[in-house]
Amino acid sequence: MKIKFTGDTLNINEGLTLLSQELNYEEALDETYTYTIDFENRKGALDVEGDSKKAKIIYDQPIHAFRALSLLFEKLTSGEQTITLTETPQFQTTGAMLDASRNGVLKVEKVKFLLRKMALMGLNQLMVYTEDTYEVTELPYFGYMRGKYTKEEIMDIDAYADKLGIEMVPCIQALAHLSEALKWEYANDIKDTDDILYVGKDETYVFLEKLIKSISSAYKTEKIHIGMDEAHYLGLGSYLDENSHTHRFELMTQHLNELVKITEKYGLKPMMWSDMFFTVGSDKNIIYDPEAVFPESLKKDRVDVDLVYWNYYQSEKENYVTMFKRHKELTENVIFAGGIWTWNGIVPNYGKTWVASNAGLTAAKESGIKKVFATMWGDNGQETNLMTVLPGLQLFAEHTYNKEVTKERVKERFDFIVGTDINDFLLLSFLDETPGVSENNLNASMTSKVLLYQDVLMGLFDKNIGEADLETHYKELSKKLKQIGQDKTTFNSLFKFYHHLSAVLEKKATIGIKIKETYDLKDKEDMKHHLNTLQEISRRIEELRKAHRELWLETNKPFGWEILDIRYGGVLSRVDTAIYRLDQWLKNEVDTIAELEETKLPFKGPNGNPDDIIGNAMYHQIVSASPLSK
């Protein structure tokens, strides 16, 4: 389609050019056009009126113009001849936070890809969470060999986002979650514990000023997210060795005041995670304790930063409403951070994303919260590819422009904007939501991860599987994902990877149980069949590793992949050892296999083990009952 744009286009011209590749149109520079779109910039709702020849779009922010454009094209593509629609934004700001600190650092071109999709969805803010993955020229070891973004890369992304009406906001850590930054010799004098800064030292604030000065200079915005969450051992390391015990409220307040001085020096408006105020105020030391008690001085003086309330766990709207009220005891400037479940495991958990996000965003609307964003963490190695966040972003977008949201409408918008059936993506959840796991996987079973990494002989999670028919489940899933991966789409590598993961688990999920049963029966003929299966498993794991490598290098900078190479290498090596041990037994070179003599127990980690969960643990807990490094 060749389009002539008229009206108030000065602040959206560059964005219209960038989005032409997404919506497949060409801007007419002469009179040879087939369609006319007139833009009017004014306060109020987002309006679209049009027919088969022309349209009128009324918008407030540039982002509204781009969403309106995608709505118009969606209607035109479906064949509608008369188009009349109005949307009223429910939030002033709806954003996304990409995690670039858990080994996976998205390539610049992939961030731009997501920005274009966000613009069509109508999302107007992006944060890239960087603990140490940004350049600080005065600190060469800061982010060393971690794929950190250079200042030039950040400025490039920032300028690109600005053309699309999206505000980029720096997001760092200025108290805790700094283990990777503080592990080098230069940081010896400024750390309290391995991942928390030493509060009150002059050297600490010299260090933090370098970080804030460097990161803020790459962005246009005056906003900055300074982190400050989960500093549970604040004041209990080197600080306590050199000082008397000091209440964490006092340390938090002291540190925050110093940070505000630095941000004010550079003309910045800070925001921070709010959990520590509740944790420290809880007599049970519970994160976001609704019964937390705040010091009167804190409530009287009010917190001089925007507070970000993060919650991606709860299913009931009322829980969020209660916490919004508690936050307003400290400040009116409350931001809500929900989550798209991409962390800890290998696949996205869309079920929990849907349930928790619907509850939190509905509560935010009812509570008058005007700023929200979706986090997408990559804890424990960023094994879940961040392209899987797109369905969750669409959900956040539809909540932003509608009081009520249906799955049907999210699907319609996603299918048009992303160009892929949302059900193909939602299928990925079933790598974890297997027989034995409850609907929507609300207890966050990481079934595929524990079954991939657990040891064939030791099988720490074998007892959890019970009678679940995982072989059939993964066999059917593998066929479906293989077909999707063969279709010519932007996401071939993504679905190819998940097909290979299913193919591995089809054979590996219950092989440990079968080997144990066969060993107990002393059935050596049957054990020979298991040896052949192990050979096939090894072959499939190698195919999986290569598919994952292809996807990683297509999406991320290469740094961090070495960790997954090591993990895959460990699985392959242990399968090889299992073959060796079983072969010894078959040849009567050994009378017993000690690993198979042990009575298997259910895996019960530190987070408990609900009846409907097959497994939920980090890599080091999955592969062995012995420590990886101690």
XYZ file of C-alpha atoms in Angstrom:
630
model
C 0.000 0.000 0.000
C 1.271 3.447 -0.937
C 0.120 5.994 1.658
C 0.030 9.763 1.817
C 0.351 11.077 5.385
C -1.085 14.507 6.146
C -1.743 16.701 9.186
C 0.223 16.662 12.451
C 3.051 14.334 11.455
C 6.144 16.344 12.444
C 6.748 14.403 15.676
C 5.937 10.990 14.182
C 7.491 11.117 10.688
C 10.595 9.126 11.576
C 8.541 6.519 13.402
C 6.220 6.143 10.433
C 9.247 5.393 8.286
C 10.562 2.761 10.741
C 7.182 1.031 10.971
C 6.690 0.773 7.218
C 8.635 -2.505 7.254
C 6.317 -3.890 9.937
C 3.025 -2.924 8.254
C 4.258 -3.331 4.687
C 3.456 0.120 3.347
C 5.325 2.775 1.417
C 5.061 6.487 2.103
C 4.029 8.407 -1.010
C 6.287 11.345 -1.820
C 4.212 12.354 -4.845
C 0.581 12.043 -5.911
C 0.786 8.339 -6.772
C -0.820 7.052 -3.576
C -3.618 4.598 -2.898
C -4.554 5.634 0.638
C -4.564 8.819 2.750
C -4.154 9.055 6.513
C -4.650 12.418 8.210
C -3.211 12.811 11.736
C -4.465 15.257 14.349
C -2.516 15.752 17.589
C -4.704 16.725 20.551
C -5.343 15.767 24.153
C -7.787 13.007 24.854
C -8.639 9.548 23.630
C -7.181 7.685 20.689
C -9.601 7.818 17.718
C -9.581 6.133 14.323
C -12.144 6.716 11.572
C -11.730 5.458 8.042
C -12.910 3.592 4.988
C -11.249 1.829 2.069
C -9.701 5.062 0.711
C -8.816 7.308 3.639
C -8.630 7.535 7.428
C -8.347 10.073 10.244
C -6.281 9.369 13.360
C -6.500 11.556 16.464
C -3.733 10.995 18.980
C -2.212 12.546 22.085
C 1.256 10.976 22.457
C 3.233 9.697 19.446
C 2.852 6.163 20.799
C -0.928 6.514 20.444
C -0.503 7.414 16.770
C 1.510 4.247 16.157
C -0.967 2.001 17.992
C -3.812 3.667 16.093
C -1.989 2.979 12.845
C -1.724 -0.724 13.693
C -5.419 -0.803 14.644
C -6.325 0.762 11.317
C -4.209 -1.702 9.340
C -5.622 -4.614 11.329
C -9.150 -3.582 10.310
C -8.202 -2.930 6.688
C -6.438 -6.297 6.466
C -9.531 -8.069 7.760
C -11.571 -6.436 4.969
C -13.607 -3.941 6.977
C -14.903 -1.079 4.813
C -16.010 1.305 7.577
C -13.779 1.794 10.597
C -14.740 3.685 13.748
C -13.013 3.020 17.053
C -11.962 4.839 20.205
C -9.584 3.753 22.959
C -8.921 5.539 26.238
C -5.470 4.904 27.771
C -5.765 3.507 31.284
C -2.151 4.308 32.193
C 0.138 7.234 31.421
C 3.092 4.911 30.997
C 3.254 1.230 30.169
C 6.668 -0.236 29.652
C 8.848 -3.288 29.565
C 12.034 -4.176 31.399
C 14.453 -6.472 29.592
C 16.936 -8.341 31.764
C 20.488 -8.011 30.415
C 22.243 -9.108 33.609
C 21.706 -12.888 33.761
C 24.228 -13.733 31.000
C 21.949 -13.003 28.021
C 22.513 -9.524 26.562
C 20.172 -8.889 23.641
C 21.782 -7.750 20.413
C 21.053 -4.163 19.461
C 19.057 -5.214 16.394
C 16.880 -7.504 18.536
C 16.135 -4.672 20.967
C 15.098 -2.575 17.960
C 12.883 -5.434 16.751
C 11.099 -5.454 20.100
C 10.821 -1.650 20.058
C 8.995 -1.748 16.729
C 6.567 -4.357 18.042
C 6.086 -2.329 21.232
C 5.273 0.785 19.205
C 2.551 -1.045 17.281
C 1.194 -2.415 20.570
C 1.211 1.069 22.125
C 3.833 0.578 24.853
C 5.789 3.755 25.535
C 8.693 2.898 27.822
C 11.613 0.447 27.831
C 14.142 -0.245 30.554
C 17.111 -2.546 30.079
C 18.075 -3.997 33.448
C 21.857 -3.729 33.710
C 23.596 -4.645 36.958
C 27.063 -4.479 35.432
C 26.387 -4.806 31.700
C 26.958 -1.196 30.709
C 30.155 0.665 30.005
C 31.910 2.719 32.697
C 35.169 3.803 31.099
C 36.842 4.514 34.452
C 36.143 0.928 35.577
C 37.469 -1.511 32.947
C 36.565 -4.578 35.053
C 32.944 -3.423 35.409
C 31.070 -5.795 33.090
C 34.314 -7.330 31.850
C 33.656 -10.269 29.469
C 29.935 -9.997 30.183
C 28.722 -8.508 26.885
C 28.106 -5.063 28.346
C 26.483 -2.383 26.212
C 28.804 0.397 25.092
C 27.694 3.985 25.457
C 27.377 4.198 21.679
C 25.093 1.144 21.596
C 22.824 2.580 24.285
C 22.640 5.949 22.538
C 21.767 4.188 19.274
C 18.928 2.235 20.910
C 17.744 5.337 22.782
C 17.558 7.413 19.596
C 15.720 4.614 17.793
C 13.194 4.277 20.616
C 12.627 8.028 20.674
C 11.589 7.979 17.010
C 8.938 5.420 17.961
C 7.576 7.434 20.883
C 9.194 5.148 23.441
C 11.151 6.493 26.393
C 14.288 4.567 27.310
C 15.088 4.624 31.047
C 18.385 3.433 32.572
C 17.943 0.720 35.161
C 20.883 -0.131 37.423
C 21.595 -1.450 40.902
C 22.953 0.907 43.524
C 22.952 -1.271 46.644
C 22.476 -5.032 46.167
C 22.433 -7.549 43.293
C 25.993 -6.501 42.457
C 27.876 -9.781 42.866
C 29.244 -9.708 39.310
C 30.413 -6.116 39.659
C 31.938 -6.594 43.111
C 33.848 -9.836 42.474
C 36.934 -8.008 41.174
C 39.819 -6.688 43.259
C 38.938 -3.023 42.645
C 35.777 -3.464 44.753
C 37.357 -4.905 47.904
C 36.926 -1.715 49.926
C 33.345 -0.910 48.903
C 31.479 -4.149 49.522
C 29.621 -5.164 52.648
C 28.802 -8.692 51.454
C 29.557 -10.376 48.130
C 26.674 -8.580 46.437
C 25.865 -5.576 48.673
C 27.688 -2.266 48.853
C 29.188 -0.888 52.053
C 26.816 1.874 53.138
C 28.335 5.079 54.504
C 31.830 4.839 53.015
C 32.984 7.789 50.920
C 34.547 5.365 48.451
C 31.133 3.758 47.871
C 29.604 7.017 46.708
C 32.581 7.872 44.519
C 31.965 4.490 42.860
C 28.210 5.059 42.524
C 28.686 8.519 41.072
C 30.857 7.019 38.348
C 28.082 4.551 37.530
C 25.287 7.112 37.534
C 27.255 9.695 35.578
C 28.208 7.132 32.934
C 24.833 5.458 32.439
C 22.744 8.639 32.511
C 24.939 10.355 29.920
C 23.830 7.790 27.324
C 20.088 8.445 27.741
C 17.851 11.391 26.853
C 15.520 10.918 29.808
C 15.970 12.491 33.224
C 14.597 9.323 34.888
C 16.728 6.576 36.395
C 15.908 3.330 38.194
C 18.411 2.796 41.007
C 17.287 -0.677 42.120
C 17.870 -1.181 45.888
C 15.815 -4.408 46.175
C 16.436 -7.578 48.166
C 19.354 -6.255 50.218
C 18.495 -8.735 52.959
C 21.990 -8.917 54.509
C 22.557 -5.174 54.468
C 24.928 -4.145 57.239
C 25.722 -7.731 58.239
C 29.060 -8.248 56.462
C 32.134 -6.013 56.511
C 29.974 -3.185 57.827
C 29.179 -5.138 60.992
C 32.842 -6.116 61.408
C 33.800 -2.454 61.586
C 30.694 -0.876 63.175
C 28.078 -1.611 65.776
C 24.835 -3.172 64.602
C 22.683 -0.592 62.826
C 19.010 -1.046 61.984
C 18.444 -1.606 58.268
C 15.887 1.223 58.119
C 18.622 3.620 59.198
C 21.098 2.209 56.675
C 18.526 2.286 53.863
C 17.599 5.884 54.632
C 21.229 6.979 54.897
C 22.118 5.311 51.600
C 19.063 6.625 49.779
C 19.784 10.186 50.893
C 23.299 9.967 49.485
C 21.993 8.547 46.213
C 19.425 11.317 45.888
C 22.226 13.871 46.235
C 24.064 12.232 43.340
C 20.992 11.982 41.122
C 20.104 15.613 41.847
C 23.623 16.634 40.845
C 22.996 15.143 37.399
C 19.412 16.382 37.101
C 17.876 12.949 37.475
C 14.567 11.786 38.944
C 15.093 8.389 40.618
C 12.775 5.457 41.139
C 13.526 2.358 43.204
C 12.124 -1.041 44.077
C 10.020 -0.769 47.234
C 10.349 -4.232 48.806
C 13.010 -3.422 51.396
C 10.774 -0.911 53.191
C 8.255 -3.716 53.730
C 10.806 -6.437 54.483
C 12.579 -4.354 57.108
C 9.223 -3.296 58.557
C 8.047 -6.898 58.861
C 8.462 -8.644 62.220
C 8.585 -11.903 60.217
C 11.103 -10.541 57.684
C 8.616 -11.213 54.855
C 8.965 -9.502 51.473
C 5.943 -7.250 50.951
C 4.413 -8.110 54.299
C 0.989 -6.361 54.216
C 1.305 -5.876 57.986
C 4.707 -4.189 57.820
C 5.190 -1.302 60.234
C 6.880 1.847 58.919
C 8.686 4.299 61.200
C 6.609 7.418 61.776
C 9.504 9.521 60.514
C 9.388 7.675 57.186
C 5.660 8.247 56.766
C 5.934 11.868 57.872
C 8.816 12.850 55.588
C 7.552 10.713 52.674
C 9.926 8.904 50.366
C 11.611 11.289 47.903
C 11.681 8.782 45.026
C 9.084 6.924 42.978
C 8.438 3.504 44.513
C 8.152 0.479 42.228
C 5.993 -2.292 43.660
C 6.922 -5.587 42.029
C 4.637 -8.588 42.212
C 4.340 -11.398 39.652
C 3.172 -14.139 41.955
C -0.309 -13.606 43.332
C -3.564 -14.538 41.627
C -6.035 -12.471 43.644
C -6.718 -8.833 42.738
C -7.403 -7.905 46.369
C -3.819 -8.663 47.404
C -2.519 -6.073 44.934
C -5.130 -3.503 45.995
C -4.049 -3.876 49.625
C -0.401 -3.335 48.746
C -1.133 -0.264 46.619
C -2.837 1.265 49.664
C 0.154 0.469 51.865
C 2.534 2.047 49.351
C 0.539 5.262 49.375
C 1.394 5.647 53.057
C 4.923 6.388 51.838
C 4.345 8.225 48.542
C 1.714 8.976 45.914
C 4.286 8.165 43.235
C 3.690 4.431 42.988
C 4.617 2.356 39.930
C 3.510 -1.247 39.411
C 5.877 -3.868 37.963
C 4.270 -7.111 36.887
C 6.065 -9.960 35.191
C 6.198 -12.066 32.061
C 7.440 -15.398 33.411
C 10.692 -16.068 31.564
C 12.982 -16.774 34.503
C 14.589 -19.766 36.202
C 13.374 -22.317 33.659
C 13.910 -22.980 29.964
C 10.408 -22.102 28.743
C 7.975 -19.239 29.399
C 5.159 -19.807 31.876
C 2.283 -18.083 30.101
C -0.354 -19.522 32.438
C 1.054 -17.809 35.508
C 1.813 -14.687 33.447
C -1.846 -14.430 32.430
C -3.322 -15.037 35.883
C -0.954 -12.795 37.865
C -0.855 -9.992 35.286
C -4.626 -9.824 34.912
C -5.015 -9.566 38.682
C -2.250 -6.972 39.129
C -3.174 -4.752 36.193
C -6.880 -4.780 37.045
C -5.998 -3.781 40.600
C -3.708 -1.031 39.304
C -6.540 0.486 37.274
C -8.930 0.360 40.198
C -6.295 1.867 42.516
C -5.485 4.814 40.272
C -1.949 3.666 39.450
C -0.803 5.504 36.334
C 2.537 3.857 35.544
C 3.136 0.134 35.010
C 5.690 -2.081 33.328
C 6.371 -5.750 32.659
C 9.573 -7.342 33.902
C 11.063 -10.356 32.120
C 13.864 -11.759 34.233
C 16.483 -14.264 33.125
C 17.564 -15.762 36.454
C 19.818 -18.813 36.444
C 21.376 -18.360 33.033
C 18.772 -16.727 30.752
C 17.812 -20.095 29.304
C 14.436 -18.816 28.095
C 14.812 -16.779 24.926
C 13.460 -13.245 25.336
C 11.552 -13.325 22.048
C 9.011 -15.371 24.017
C 7.922 -12.217 25.890
C 5.786 -10.970 22.991
C 2.465 -12.548 24.126
C 2.932 -11.029 27.585
C 3.706 -7.611 26.128
C 0.505 -7.822 24.092
C -1.434 -8.601 27.266
C 0.016 -5.521 28.983
C -0.776 -3.430 25.914
C -4.417 -4.463 25.805
C -4.799 -3.700 29.508
C -3.345 -0.260 28.811
C -6.074 0.685 26.342
C -9.060 -1.275 27.679
C -10.776 -1.527 31.055
C -11.478 -5.191 30.430
C -9.380 -7.601 28.386
C -10.253 -10.898 26.752
C -7.913 -13.630 25.516
C -9.650 -13.444 22.141
C -8.733 -9.791 21.670
C -5.149 -10.354 22.816
C -4.897 -13.121 20.219
C -6.300 -10.938 17.422
C -3.865 -8.126 18.163
C -0.883 -10.449 18.615
C -1.542 -12.423 15.447
C -1.667 -9.204 13.424
C 1.277 -7.351 15.009
C 3.673 -10.269 15.447
C 2.534 -12.116 12.339
C 2.421 -15.492 14.101
C -0.433 -17.386 15.737
C -0.270 -16.701 19.472
C -1.306 -20.309 20.106
C 2.037 -21.438 18.672
C 3.776 -19.464 21.421
C 1.343 -20.565 24.132
C 2.150 -24.173 23.252
C 5.609 -23.641 24.754
C 4.152 -23.538 28.269
C 3.296 -27.220 27.962
C 6.960 -28.147 28.115
C 6.524 -27.431 31.837
C 2.751 -27.786 32.231
C 2.816 -31.552 31.871
C 0.703 -34.326 33.378
C 1.283 -34.012 37.102
C 1.259 -30.210 37.005
C -1.889 -28.172 37.696
C -3.576 -25.971 35.093
C -1.701 -22.724 34.363
C 1.293 -24.042 36.339
C 0.708 -21.543 39.149
C 3.297 -23.270 41.345
C 5.914 -22.631 38.622
C 7.098 -26.180 38.012
C 10.235 -26.073 35.858
C 9.548 -29.566 34.565
C 11.579 -29.342 31.360
C 14.607 -27.921 33.129
C 14.786 -30.515 35.884
C 14.206 -33.367 33.434
C 16.891 -32.113 31.061
C 19.602 -31.567 33.648
C 18.910 -34.230 36.275
C 21.382 -37.109 36.369
C 20.329 -40.308 34.634
C 21.587 -42.541 37.457
C 20.887 -40.360 40.510
C 17.568 -38.889 39.321
C 16.851 -36.447 42.132
C 13.396 -35.712 40.650
C 12.422 -39.217 39.531
C 10.232 -39.756 42.575
C 8.314 -36.555 41.827
C 7.220 -37.815 38.420
C 4.993 -40.560 39.815
C 2.749 -42.145 37.181
C 2.754 -39.149 34.801
C 2.941 -40.239 31.149
C 5.632 -37.796 30.128
C 6.930 -39.814 27.198
C 3.640 -39.520 25.291
C 3.238 -35.885 26.292
C 6.627 -34.842 24.945
C 6.338 -37.025 21.836
C 3.132 -35.268 20.789
C 4.522 -31.853 21.691
C 7.673 -32.505 19.699
C 5.656 -33.239 16.556
C 3.651 -30.025 16.879
C 6.707 -27.851 17.506
C 8.609 -29.458 14.653
C 5.858 -28.455 12.232
C 5.757 -24.883 13.553
C 9.543 -24.632 13.299
C 9.409 -25.650 9.652
C 7.048 -22.820 8.746
C 8.756 -19.767 7.269
C 8.470 -17.235 10.079
C 10.675 -14.860 12.034
C 10.762 -17.415 14.829
C 12.011 -20.560 13.059
C 15.075 -20.853 15.311
C 12.949 -20.415 18.424
C 10.539 -23.233 17.624
C 13.331 -25.412 16.266
C 15.046 -25.179 19.655
C 11.902 -26.067 21.589
C 11.167 -28.961 19.213
C 14.600 -30.405 19.994
C 14.035 -29.888 23.731
C 10.787 -31.866 23.496
C 12.523 -34.567 21.477
C 15.192 -34.972 24.182
C 12.619 -35.131 26.969
C 10.509 -37.691 25.096
C 13.356 -40.142 25.705
C 15.060 -38.749 28.792
C 12.147 -37.804 31.052
C 11.581 -41.280 32.483
C 14.718 -43.181 31.456
C 16.134 -42.984 34.982
C 12.989 -44.588 36.418
C 13.127 -47.377 33.837
C 16.806 -48.029 34.486
C 16.204 -48.232 38.236
C 13.284 -50.658 37.816
C 15.302 -52.840 35.438
C 18.314 -52.824 37.755
C 16.204 -53.840 40.758
C 14.835 -56.769 38.713
C 18.382 -57.686 37.609
C 17.030 -57.878 34.049
C 20.160 -57.569 31.936
C 18.414 -58.138 28.616
C 16.106 -55.197 29.208
C 19.046 -53.081 30.372
C 20.638 -53.517 26.932
C 17.626 -51.704 25.436
C 18.162 -48.851 27.887
C 21.772 -48.599 26.760
C 20.572 -48.079 23.193
C 18.119 -45.431 24.413
C 20.915 -43.614 26.223
C 22.911 -43.495 22.987
C 19.885 -41.952 21.257
C 19.431 -39.469 24.111
C 23.058 -38.390 23.761
C 22.569 -37.787 20.032
C 19.426 -35.750 20.655
C 21.084 -33.662 23.373
C 23.838 -32.689 20.953
C 21.222 -31.620 18.386
C 19.500 -29.608 21.123
C 22.735 -27.917 22.137
C 23.404 -26.840 18.561
C 19.842 -25.573 18.090
C 20.087 -23.599 21.328
C 23.456 -22.187 20.281
C 22.027 -21.070 16.945
C 19.133 -19.323 18.697
C 21.357 -17.715 21.343
C 23.821 -16.280 18.831
C 20.965 -15.059 16.648
C 19.385 -13.213 19.593
C 22.119 -12.373 22.102
C 25.721 -11.313 22.263
C 27.954 -14.411 22.553
C 28.928 -13.774 26.186
C 27.061 -16.054 28.583
C 26.592 -18.880 26.123
C 29.690 -20.540 27.570
C 27.695 -21.294 30.729
C 25.054 -23.187 28.753
C 27.745 -24.971 26.754
C 29.140 -26.168 30.069
C 25.697 -27.301 31.244
C 25.000 -29.234 28.058
C 28.482 -30.690 28.238
C 27.724 -31.871 31.748
C 24.549 -33.654 30.641
C 26.367 -35.332 27.752
C 29.245 -36.385 29.969
C 26.968 -37.848 32.614
C 24.972 -39.818 30.014
C 28.295 -41.165 28.754
C 29.247 -42.187 32.289
C 25.841 -43.840 32.774
C 26.466 -45.897 29.614
C 29.917 -46.849 30.938
C 28.576 -47.853 34.379
C 25.699 -49.907 32.969
C 28.039 -51.598 30.512
C 30.345 -52.567 33.395
C 27.396 -54.158 35.175
C 26.215 -55.980 32.049
C 29.715 -57.426 31.556
C 29.827 -58.501 35.213
C 32.833 -56.258 35.818
C 30.963 -54.850 38.844
C 28.342 -56.520 41.012
C 26.475 -53.364 41.964
C 25.958 -49.779 40.829
C 25.990 -47.734 44.000
C 23.912 -44.886 42.516
C 21.095 -47.339 41.754
C 21.289 -49.034 45.141
C 20.071 -45.823 46.807
C 16.378 -45.508 47.647
C 14.959 -42.587 45.664
C 13.340 -39.799 47.710
C 11.076 -36.977 46.487
C 12.918 -33.748 45.794
C 12.000 -31.267 48.499
C 13.980 -28.084 48.051
C 14.022 -24.954 50.196
C 10.777 -23.669 48.635
C 8.785 -26.723 49.565
C 7.238 -29.197 47.151
C 3.506 -28.850 46.461
C 1.755 -32.038 45.398
C 1.131 -30.811 41.841
C 4.716 -29.817 41.043
C 7.261 -32.047 39.344
C 10.253 -29.821 39.954
C 11.377 -26.328 40.817
C 15.074 -25.776 41.440
C 18.172 -23.993 40.202
C 20.763 -25.758 38.054
C 23.174 -26.538 40.894
C 20.366 -28.184 42.891
C 19.183 -30.263 39.935
C 22.386 -31.935 38.785
C 23.680 -33.287 42.090
C 23.126 -33.520 45.803
C 26.776 -32.504 46.151
C 27.945 -28.873 45.845
C 29.283 -27.683 42.488
C 31.942 -25.553 44.122
C 32.786 -25.485 47.787
